[in-house]
Short mmCIF file of C-alpha atoms and ligand atoms in Angstrom, two decimals:
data_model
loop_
_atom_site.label_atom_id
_atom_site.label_comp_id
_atom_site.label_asym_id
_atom_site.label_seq_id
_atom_site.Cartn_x
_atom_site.Cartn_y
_atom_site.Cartn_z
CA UNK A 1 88.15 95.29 208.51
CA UNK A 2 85.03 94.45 211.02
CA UNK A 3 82.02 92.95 209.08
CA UNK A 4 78.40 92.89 210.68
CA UNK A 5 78.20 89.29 209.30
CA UNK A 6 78.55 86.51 211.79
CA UNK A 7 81.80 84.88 210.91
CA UNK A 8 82.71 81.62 212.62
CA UNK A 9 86.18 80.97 214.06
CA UNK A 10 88.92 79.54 211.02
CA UNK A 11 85.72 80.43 208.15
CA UNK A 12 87.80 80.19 205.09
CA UNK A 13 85.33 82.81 203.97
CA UNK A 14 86.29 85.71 205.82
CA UNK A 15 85.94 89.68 205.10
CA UNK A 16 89.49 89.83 203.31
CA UNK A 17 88.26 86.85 201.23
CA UNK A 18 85.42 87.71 198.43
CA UNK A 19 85.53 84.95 196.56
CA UNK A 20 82.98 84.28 193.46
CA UNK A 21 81.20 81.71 192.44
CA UNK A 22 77.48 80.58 190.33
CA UNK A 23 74.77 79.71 192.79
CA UNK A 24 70.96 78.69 192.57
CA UNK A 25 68.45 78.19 195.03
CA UNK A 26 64.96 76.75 195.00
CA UNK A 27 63.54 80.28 194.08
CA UNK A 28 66.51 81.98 192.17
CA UNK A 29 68.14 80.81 188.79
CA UNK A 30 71.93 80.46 188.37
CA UNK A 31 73.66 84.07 189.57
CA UNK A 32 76.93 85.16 191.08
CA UNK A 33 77.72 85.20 194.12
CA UNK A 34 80.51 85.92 196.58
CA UNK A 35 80.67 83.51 200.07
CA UNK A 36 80.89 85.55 203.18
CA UNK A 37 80.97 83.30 206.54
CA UNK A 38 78.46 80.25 206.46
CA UNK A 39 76.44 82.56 203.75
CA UNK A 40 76.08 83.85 200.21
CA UNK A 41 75.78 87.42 198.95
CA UNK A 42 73.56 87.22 196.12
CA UNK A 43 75.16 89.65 194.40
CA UNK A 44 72.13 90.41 191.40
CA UNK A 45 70.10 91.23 195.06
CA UNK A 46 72.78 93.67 195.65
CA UNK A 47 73.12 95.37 192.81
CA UNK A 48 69.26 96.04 192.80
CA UNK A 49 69.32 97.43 196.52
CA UNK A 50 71.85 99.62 195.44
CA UNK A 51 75.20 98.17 196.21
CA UNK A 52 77.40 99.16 192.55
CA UNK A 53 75.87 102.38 191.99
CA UNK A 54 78.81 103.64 191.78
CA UNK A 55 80.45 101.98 189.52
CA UNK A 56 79.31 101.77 185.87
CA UNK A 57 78.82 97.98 184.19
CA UNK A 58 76.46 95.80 182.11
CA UNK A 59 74.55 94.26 185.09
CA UNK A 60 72.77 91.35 183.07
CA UNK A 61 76.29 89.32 183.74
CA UNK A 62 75.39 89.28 187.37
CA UNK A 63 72.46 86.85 186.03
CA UNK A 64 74.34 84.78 184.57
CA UNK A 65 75.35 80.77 184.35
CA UNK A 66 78.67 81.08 184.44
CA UNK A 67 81.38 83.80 185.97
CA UNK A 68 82.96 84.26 182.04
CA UNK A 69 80.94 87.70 181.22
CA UNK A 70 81.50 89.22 184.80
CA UNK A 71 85.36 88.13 185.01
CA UNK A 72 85.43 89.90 181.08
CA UNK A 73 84.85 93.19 182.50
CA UNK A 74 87.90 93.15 183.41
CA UNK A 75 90.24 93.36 187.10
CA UNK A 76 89.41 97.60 186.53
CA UNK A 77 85.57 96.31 187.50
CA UNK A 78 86.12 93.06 188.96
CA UNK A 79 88.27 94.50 191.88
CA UNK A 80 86.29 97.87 192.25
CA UNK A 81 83.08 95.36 193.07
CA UNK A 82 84.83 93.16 195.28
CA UNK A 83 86.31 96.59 197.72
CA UNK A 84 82.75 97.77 197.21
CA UNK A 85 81.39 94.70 198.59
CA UNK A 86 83.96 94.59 201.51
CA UNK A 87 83.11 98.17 202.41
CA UNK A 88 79.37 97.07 202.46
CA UNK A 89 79.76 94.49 204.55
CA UNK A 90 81.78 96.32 206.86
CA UNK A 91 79.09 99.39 206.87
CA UNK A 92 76.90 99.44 209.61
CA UNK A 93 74.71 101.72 207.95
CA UNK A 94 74.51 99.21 204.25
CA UNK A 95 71.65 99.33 202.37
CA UNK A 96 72.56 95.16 202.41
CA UNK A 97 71.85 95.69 206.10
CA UNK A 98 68.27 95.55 205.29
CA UNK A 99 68.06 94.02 201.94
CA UNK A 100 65.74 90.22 202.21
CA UNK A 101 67.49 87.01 200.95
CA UNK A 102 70.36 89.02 200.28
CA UNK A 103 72.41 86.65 202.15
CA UNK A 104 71.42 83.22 202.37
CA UNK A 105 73.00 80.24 204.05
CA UNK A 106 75.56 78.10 201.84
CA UNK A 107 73.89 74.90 202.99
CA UNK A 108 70.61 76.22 201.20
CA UNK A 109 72.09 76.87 197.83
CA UNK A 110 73.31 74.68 194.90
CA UNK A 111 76.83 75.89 193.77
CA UNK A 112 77.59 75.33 189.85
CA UNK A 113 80.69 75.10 187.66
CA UNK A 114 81.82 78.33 188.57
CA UNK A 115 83.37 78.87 184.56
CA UNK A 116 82.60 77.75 181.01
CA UNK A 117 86.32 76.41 180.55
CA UNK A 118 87.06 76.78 176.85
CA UNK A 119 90.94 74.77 177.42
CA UNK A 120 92.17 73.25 179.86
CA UNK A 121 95.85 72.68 180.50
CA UNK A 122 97.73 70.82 182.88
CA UNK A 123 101.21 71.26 184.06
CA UNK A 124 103.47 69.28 185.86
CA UNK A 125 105.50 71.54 188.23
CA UNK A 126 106.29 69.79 191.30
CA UNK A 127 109.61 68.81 191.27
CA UNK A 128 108.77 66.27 194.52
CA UNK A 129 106.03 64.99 192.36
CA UNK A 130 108.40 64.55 189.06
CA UNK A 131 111.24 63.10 190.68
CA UNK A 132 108.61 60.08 192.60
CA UNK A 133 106.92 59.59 189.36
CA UNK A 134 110.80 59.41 187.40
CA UNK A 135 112.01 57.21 190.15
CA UNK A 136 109.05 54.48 189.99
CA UNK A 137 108.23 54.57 186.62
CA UNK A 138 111.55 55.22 184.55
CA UNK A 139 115.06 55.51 186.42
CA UNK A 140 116.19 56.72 190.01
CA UNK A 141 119.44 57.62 188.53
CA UNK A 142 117.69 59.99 186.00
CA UNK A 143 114.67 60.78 187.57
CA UNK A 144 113.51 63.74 185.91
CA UNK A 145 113.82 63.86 182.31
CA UNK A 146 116.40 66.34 180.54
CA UNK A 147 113.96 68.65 179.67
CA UNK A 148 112.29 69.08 183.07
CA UNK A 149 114.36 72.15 184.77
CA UNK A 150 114.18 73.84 181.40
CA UNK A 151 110.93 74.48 181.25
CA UNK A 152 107.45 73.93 182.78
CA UNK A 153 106.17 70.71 180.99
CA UNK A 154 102.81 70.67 180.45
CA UNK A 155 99.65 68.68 178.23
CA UNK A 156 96.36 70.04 177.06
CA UNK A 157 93.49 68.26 179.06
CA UNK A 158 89.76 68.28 178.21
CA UNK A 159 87.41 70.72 179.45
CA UNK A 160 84.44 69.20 178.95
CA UNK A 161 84.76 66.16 181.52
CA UNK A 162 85.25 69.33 184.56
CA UNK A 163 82.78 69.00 186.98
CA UNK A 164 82.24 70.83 190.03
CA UNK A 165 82.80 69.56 194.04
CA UNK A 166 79.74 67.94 194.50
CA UNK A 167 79.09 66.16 191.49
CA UNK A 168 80.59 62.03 191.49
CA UNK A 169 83.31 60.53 189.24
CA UNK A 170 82.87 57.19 187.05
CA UNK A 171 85.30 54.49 187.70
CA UNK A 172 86.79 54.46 184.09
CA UNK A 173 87.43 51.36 182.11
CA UNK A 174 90.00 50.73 179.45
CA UNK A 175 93.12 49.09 178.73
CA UNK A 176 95.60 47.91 180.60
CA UNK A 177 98.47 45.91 180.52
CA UNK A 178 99.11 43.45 183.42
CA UNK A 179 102.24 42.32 184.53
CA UNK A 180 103.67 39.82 182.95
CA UNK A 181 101.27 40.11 180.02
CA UNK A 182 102.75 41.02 176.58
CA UNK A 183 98.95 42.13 175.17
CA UNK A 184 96.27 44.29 176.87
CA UNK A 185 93.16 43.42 178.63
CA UNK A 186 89.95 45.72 179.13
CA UNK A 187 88.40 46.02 182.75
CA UNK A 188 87.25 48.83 184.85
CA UNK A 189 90.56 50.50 186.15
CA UNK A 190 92.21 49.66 189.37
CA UNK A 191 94.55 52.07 190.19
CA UNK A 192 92.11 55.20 190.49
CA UNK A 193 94.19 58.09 192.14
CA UNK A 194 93.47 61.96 192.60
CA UNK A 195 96.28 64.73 192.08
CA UNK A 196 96.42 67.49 194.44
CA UNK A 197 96.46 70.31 192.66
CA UNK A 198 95.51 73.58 191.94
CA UNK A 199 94.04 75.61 189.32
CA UNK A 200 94.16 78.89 187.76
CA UNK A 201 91.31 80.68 185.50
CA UNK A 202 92.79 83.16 182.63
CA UNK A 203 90.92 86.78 183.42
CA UNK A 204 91.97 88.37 180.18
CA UNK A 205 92.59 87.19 176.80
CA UNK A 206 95.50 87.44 173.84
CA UNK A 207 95.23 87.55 170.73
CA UNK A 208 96.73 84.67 168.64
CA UNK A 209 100.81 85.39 168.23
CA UNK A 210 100.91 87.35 171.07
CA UNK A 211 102.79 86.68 174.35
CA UNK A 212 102.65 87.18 177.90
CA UNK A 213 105.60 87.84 180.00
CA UNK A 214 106.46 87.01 183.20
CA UNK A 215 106.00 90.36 184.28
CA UNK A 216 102.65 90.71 183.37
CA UNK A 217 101.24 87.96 183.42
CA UNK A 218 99.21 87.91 187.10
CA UNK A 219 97.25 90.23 185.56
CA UNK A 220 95.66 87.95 183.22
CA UNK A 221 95.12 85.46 185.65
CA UNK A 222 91.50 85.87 187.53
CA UNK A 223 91.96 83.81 190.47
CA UNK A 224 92.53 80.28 191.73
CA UNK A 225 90.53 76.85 192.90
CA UNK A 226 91.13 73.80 193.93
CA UNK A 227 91.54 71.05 191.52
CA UNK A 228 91.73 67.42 191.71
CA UNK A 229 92.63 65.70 188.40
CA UNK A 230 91.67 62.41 188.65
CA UNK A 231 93.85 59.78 187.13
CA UNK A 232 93.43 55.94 186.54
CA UNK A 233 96.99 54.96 186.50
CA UNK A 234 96.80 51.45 184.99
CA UNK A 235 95.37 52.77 182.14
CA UNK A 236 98.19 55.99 182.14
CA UNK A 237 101.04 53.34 182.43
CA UNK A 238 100.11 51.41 179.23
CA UNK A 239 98.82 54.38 177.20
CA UNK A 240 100.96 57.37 177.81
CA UNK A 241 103.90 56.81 175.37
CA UNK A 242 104.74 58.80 173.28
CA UNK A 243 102.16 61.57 173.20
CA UNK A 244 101.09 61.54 177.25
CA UNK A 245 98.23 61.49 179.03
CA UNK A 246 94.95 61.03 177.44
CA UNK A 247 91.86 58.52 178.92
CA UNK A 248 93.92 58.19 182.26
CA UNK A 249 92.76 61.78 182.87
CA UNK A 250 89.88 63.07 181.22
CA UNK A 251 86.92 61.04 182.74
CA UNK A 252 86.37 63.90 185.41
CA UNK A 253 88.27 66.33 187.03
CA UNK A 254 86.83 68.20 189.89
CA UNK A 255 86.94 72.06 191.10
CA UNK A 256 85.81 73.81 193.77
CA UNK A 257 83.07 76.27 193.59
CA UNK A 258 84.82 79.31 194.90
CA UNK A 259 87.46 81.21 192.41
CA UNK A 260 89.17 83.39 194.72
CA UNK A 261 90.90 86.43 193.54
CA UNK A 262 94.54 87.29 193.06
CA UNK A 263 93.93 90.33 195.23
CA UNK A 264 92.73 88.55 198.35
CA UNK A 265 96.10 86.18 197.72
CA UNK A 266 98.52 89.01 197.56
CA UNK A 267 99.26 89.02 201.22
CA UNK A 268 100.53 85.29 201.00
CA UNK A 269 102.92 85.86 198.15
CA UNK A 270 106.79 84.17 198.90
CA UNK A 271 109.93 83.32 197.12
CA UNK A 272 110.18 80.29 195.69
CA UNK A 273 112.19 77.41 195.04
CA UNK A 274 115.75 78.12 193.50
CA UNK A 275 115.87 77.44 189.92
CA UNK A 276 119.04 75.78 188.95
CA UNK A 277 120.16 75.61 186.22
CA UNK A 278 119.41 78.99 185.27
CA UNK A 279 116.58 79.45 182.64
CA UNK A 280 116.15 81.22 179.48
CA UNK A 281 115.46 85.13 179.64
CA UNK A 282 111.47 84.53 179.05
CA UNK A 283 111.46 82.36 181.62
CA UNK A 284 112.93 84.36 184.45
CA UNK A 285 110.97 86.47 186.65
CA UNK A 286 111.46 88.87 189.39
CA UNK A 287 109.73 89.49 192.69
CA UNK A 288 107.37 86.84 194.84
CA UNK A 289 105.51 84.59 192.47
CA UNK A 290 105.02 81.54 194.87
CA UNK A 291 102.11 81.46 197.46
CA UNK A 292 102.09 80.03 200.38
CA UNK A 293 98.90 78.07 200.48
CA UNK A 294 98.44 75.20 202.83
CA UNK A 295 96.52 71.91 200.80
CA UNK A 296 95.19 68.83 202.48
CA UNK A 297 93.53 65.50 200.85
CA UNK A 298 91.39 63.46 202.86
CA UNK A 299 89.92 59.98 201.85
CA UNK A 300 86.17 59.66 203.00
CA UNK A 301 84.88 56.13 202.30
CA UNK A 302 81.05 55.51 203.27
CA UNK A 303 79.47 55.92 205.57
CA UNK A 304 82.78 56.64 207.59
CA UNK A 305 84.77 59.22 209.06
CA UNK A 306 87.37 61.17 206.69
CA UNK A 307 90.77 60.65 207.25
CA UNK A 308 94.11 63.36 206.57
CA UNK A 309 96.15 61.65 204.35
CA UNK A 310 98.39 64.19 203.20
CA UNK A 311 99.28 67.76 203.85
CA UNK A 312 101.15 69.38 200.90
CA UNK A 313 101.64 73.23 200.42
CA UNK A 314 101.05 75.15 196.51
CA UNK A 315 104.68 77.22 198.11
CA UNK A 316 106.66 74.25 196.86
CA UNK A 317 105.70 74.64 193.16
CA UNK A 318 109.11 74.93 191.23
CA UNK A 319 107.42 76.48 188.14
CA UNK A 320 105.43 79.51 189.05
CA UNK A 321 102.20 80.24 187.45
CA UNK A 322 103.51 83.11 185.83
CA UNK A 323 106.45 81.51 184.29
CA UNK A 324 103.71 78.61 183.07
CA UNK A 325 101.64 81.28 181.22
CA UNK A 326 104.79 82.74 179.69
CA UNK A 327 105.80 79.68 178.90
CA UNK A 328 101.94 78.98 177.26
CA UNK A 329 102.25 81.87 175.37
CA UNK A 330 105.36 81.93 173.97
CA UNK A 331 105.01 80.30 170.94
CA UNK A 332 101.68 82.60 170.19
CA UNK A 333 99.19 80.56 171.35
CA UNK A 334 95.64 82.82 172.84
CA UNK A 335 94.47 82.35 175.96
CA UNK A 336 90.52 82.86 176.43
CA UNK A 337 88.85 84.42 179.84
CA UNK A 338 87.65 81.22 181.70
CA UNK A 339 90.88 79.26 180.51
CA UNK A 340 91.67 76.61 183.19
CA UNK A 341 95.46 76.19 183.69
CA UNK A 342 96.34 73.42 186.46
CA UNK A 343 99.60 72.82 189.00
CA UNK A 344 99.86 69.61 188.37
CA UNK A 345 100.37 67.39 191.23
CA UNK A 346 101.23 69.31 193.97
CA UNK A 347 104.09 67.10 196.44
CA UNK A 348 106.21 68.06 198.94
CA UNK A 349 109.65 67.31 200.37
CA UNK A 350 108.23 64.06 202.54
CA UNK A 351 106.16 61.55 202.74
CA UNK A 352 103.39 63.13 204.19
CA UNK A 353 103.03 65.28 202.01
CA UNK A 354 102.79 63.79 198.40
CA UNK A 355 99.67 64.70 196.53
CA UNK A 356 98.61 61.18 194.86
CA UNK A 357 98.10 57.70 196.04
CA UNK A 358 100.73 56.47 193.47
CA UNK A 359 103.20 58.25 195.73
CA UNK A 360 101.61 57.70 199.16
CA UNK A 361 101.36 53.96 198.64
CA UNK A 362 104.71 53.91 196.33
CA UNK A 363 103.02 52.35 193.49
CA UNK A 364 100.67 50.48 195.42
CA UNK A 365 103.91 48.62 197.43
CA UNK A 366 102.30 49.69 201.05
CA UNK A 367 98.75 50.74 202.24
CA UNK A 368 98.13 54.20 203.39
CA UNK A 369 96.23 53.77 206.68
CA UNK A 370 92.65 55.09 207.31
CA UNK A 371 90.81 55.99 210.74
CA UNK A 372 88.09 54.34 209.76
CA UNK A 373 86.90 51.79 206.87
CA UNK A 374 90.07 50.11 206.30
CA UNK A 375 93.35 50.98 204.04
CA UNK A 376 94.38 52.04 200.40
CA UNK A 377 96.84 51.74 198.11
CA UNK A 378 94.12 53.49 195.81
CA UNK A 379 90.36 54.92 195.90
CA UNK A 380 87.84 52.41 196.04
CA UNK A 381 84.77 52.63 194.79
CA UNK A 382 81.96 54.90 196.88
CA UNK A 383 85.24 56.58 198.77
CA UNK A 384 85.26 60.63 198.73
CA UNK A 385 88.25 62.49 197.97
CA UNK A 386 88.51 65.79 199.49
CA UNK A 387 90.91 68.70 199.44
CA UNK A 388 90.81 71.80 201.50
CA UNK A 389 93.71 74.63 201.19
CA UNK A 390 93.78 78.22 203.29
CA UNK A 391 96.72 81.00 203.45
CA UNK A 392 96.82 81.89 207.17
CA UNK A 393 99.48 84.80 208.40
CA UNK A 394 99.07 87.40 210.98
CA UNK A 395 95.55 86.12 211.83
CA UNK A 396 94.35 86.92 208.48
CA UNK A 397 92.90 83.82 207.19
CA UNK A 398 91.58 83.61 203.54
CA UNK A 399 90.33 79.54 202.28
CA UNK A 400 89.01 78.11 199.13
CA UNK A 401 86.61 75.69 200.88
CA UNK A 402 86.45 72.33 199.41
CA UNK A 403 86.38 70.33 196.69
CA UNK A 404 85.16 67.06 197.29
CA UNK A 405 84.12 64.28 194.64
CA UNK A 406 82.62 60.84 195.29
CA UNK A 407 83.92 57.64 192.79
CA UNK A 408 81.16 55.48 191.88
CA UNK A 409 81.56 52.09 190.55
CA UNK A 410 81.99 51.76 186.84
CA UNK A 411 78.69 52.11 184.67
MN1 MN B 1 97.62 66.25 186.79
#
């Protein structure tokens, strides 16, 4: 595919990409849009040049706050725009060729919260990041608990506290319980840490009893982002048991703006991990259901350059997302379009490669080196946490962009 837009060398946003998002700019309300290079097809512009004549839909969800109505038509629609738009772009002859402000440059718009997330869930599928978190906080013998290869543990999160890369994160305050204190204290937290993960948005919903299978179930998911799930792990420690996370996390989780599509991911499908031992019948699947997605964190503190501090990949996942939606499901419980379901911390096999502070610094026992502006065990107040993740392979490149969030001091 050869696309008359200018698209610079390793643009996460290339022709086989298509991802959607909400934009605004200083002269448009909130529509969709899809990124293309540095730039943004407005997509409501497209639609009135022409562009989707050929294919038959309510058009008002293109002007809309949020990507719920146009991701409820259904994949059927949802794909047949995105080919129409690659064909487009790849048309010399496109009635886009000619269309003003169709495309505008990504610097000049204001990306929004790309979905109205009705539930959020988290999971907690790494079994790199399990096994750290079993060996520092419970037993190195017995790392991961006896449920953990039986099925994909997860916890439902709150939706309203998601915010999109961009927006800044409070440093929370709470409880916490020192060492060598027997009762808690309150203070501003001071163990903030992101989680590397990533998230998936439900594209089609179930009715309450019913259940999605393994099988089945990439076609009720919509696409994926980036997702960093901020956690304050002081205030985790002394809260947690027995019920699990619950202020430690919800004070802001960040996404990226893009949701790219299952179908531009398809090419980067693998085999994952073994599972051993065996799981129940639901939980089996056949076929590739890992993806080989490369992820990177880097710490930005200000006025300073950004340093790498760890390279993970989503390929290591032990639970695959379909196996966490059957899982979801199983018991009955609907899923809604615009459902967020997240990885969980996403680790790999070394050191390099763990996707939180608490592992990179062990618990805050060593400091995790930056170029510039000093070191961390944790994120200090005014630092920027980003992550960037792209599937590369036979020089088809296809990138979620960034999400990045800044931590400001407690209010
Ligand atoms: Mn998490």
């Amino acid at each position: 595919m050869n696309t008359w837009v200018q698209i610079p060398q390793n643009s996460d946003f290339t022709i086989h990409n298509i991802p959607f998002g909400i934009f605004s700019t200083n002269n448009t309300n909130m529509r969709v849009g899809i990124a293309i290079g540095d730039e943004v097809l407005d997509l409501v512009l497209a639609e009135k040049a022409g562009a989707f004549k050929n294919i038959s839909f309510d058009i008002n969800v293109l002007e809309s706050k949020t990507l719920n109505d146009f991701i409820s038509l259904g994949k059927e629609i949802t794909s047949k725009i995105r080919e129409t738009i690659q064909q487009e772009l790849c048309n010399e002859n496109s009635v886009l060729k000619n269309t003003d402000n169709v495309l505008i440059l990504q610097n000049k718009v204001t990306m929004h919260l790309p979905v109205s997330v009705g539930d959020y869930t988290d999971f907690y599928s790494s079994i790199e990041h399990a096994t750290n978190v079993g060996i520092m906080f419970r037993d190195p013998a017995n790392a991961l608990l006896p449920n953990w290869k039986h099925l994909p543990v997860g916890y439902h999160g709150r939706a309203s506290s998601i915010i999109v890369s961009g927006e800044p994160v409070y440093r929370p305050k709470g409880q916490v319980l020192p060492p060598n204190h027997t009762t808690p204290i309150f203070q501003a937290s001071a163990r903030v840490d992101f989680e590397l993960e990533m998230g998936f948005v439900i594209g089609k919903e179930t009715k309450l009893g019913e259940t999605i299978n393994t099988e089945k179930a990439e076609e009720y998911i919509f696409g994926k982002v980036l997702f960093n799930d901020w956690s304050a792990r002081d205030i985790q420690k002394w809260e947690y048991i027995p019920l699990g996370p619950f202020l430690a996390k919800n004070f802001g989780s960040s996404m990226s703006p893009w949701i790219v599509t299952m179908e531009a991911l398809a090419p980067f499908k693998l085999q994952g991990p073994d599972q051993e031992p065996e799981v129940l019948p639901y939980l089996k699947c056949d076929g590739l259901k890992n993806y080989d997605i490369n992820l990177e964190v880097l710490i930005q503190p200000e006025n300073c350059e950004e340093t790498v501090v760890s390279k993970s990949n989503f390929k290591y996942m032990y639970w695959n997302m379909s196996q966490q939606l059957a899982h979801h499901t199983i018991n009955g419980c609907n899923v809604k379009v615009g459902d967020l379901m997240a990885s969980g911390t996403i680790s790999g096999k070394d050191d390099t490669s763990y996707g939180s502070m608490l592992e990179l610094s062990w618990a805050g026992k060593h400091t995790v080196k930056l170029n510039e502006g000093g070191e961390r065990k944790f994120i200090q107040d005014n630092d920027t946490v980003i992550m960037r993740g792209y599937c590369e392979k036979d020089g088809i490149r296809v990138g979620f962009g960034e999400v990045s969030s800044k931590l400001l001091p407690a209010l």
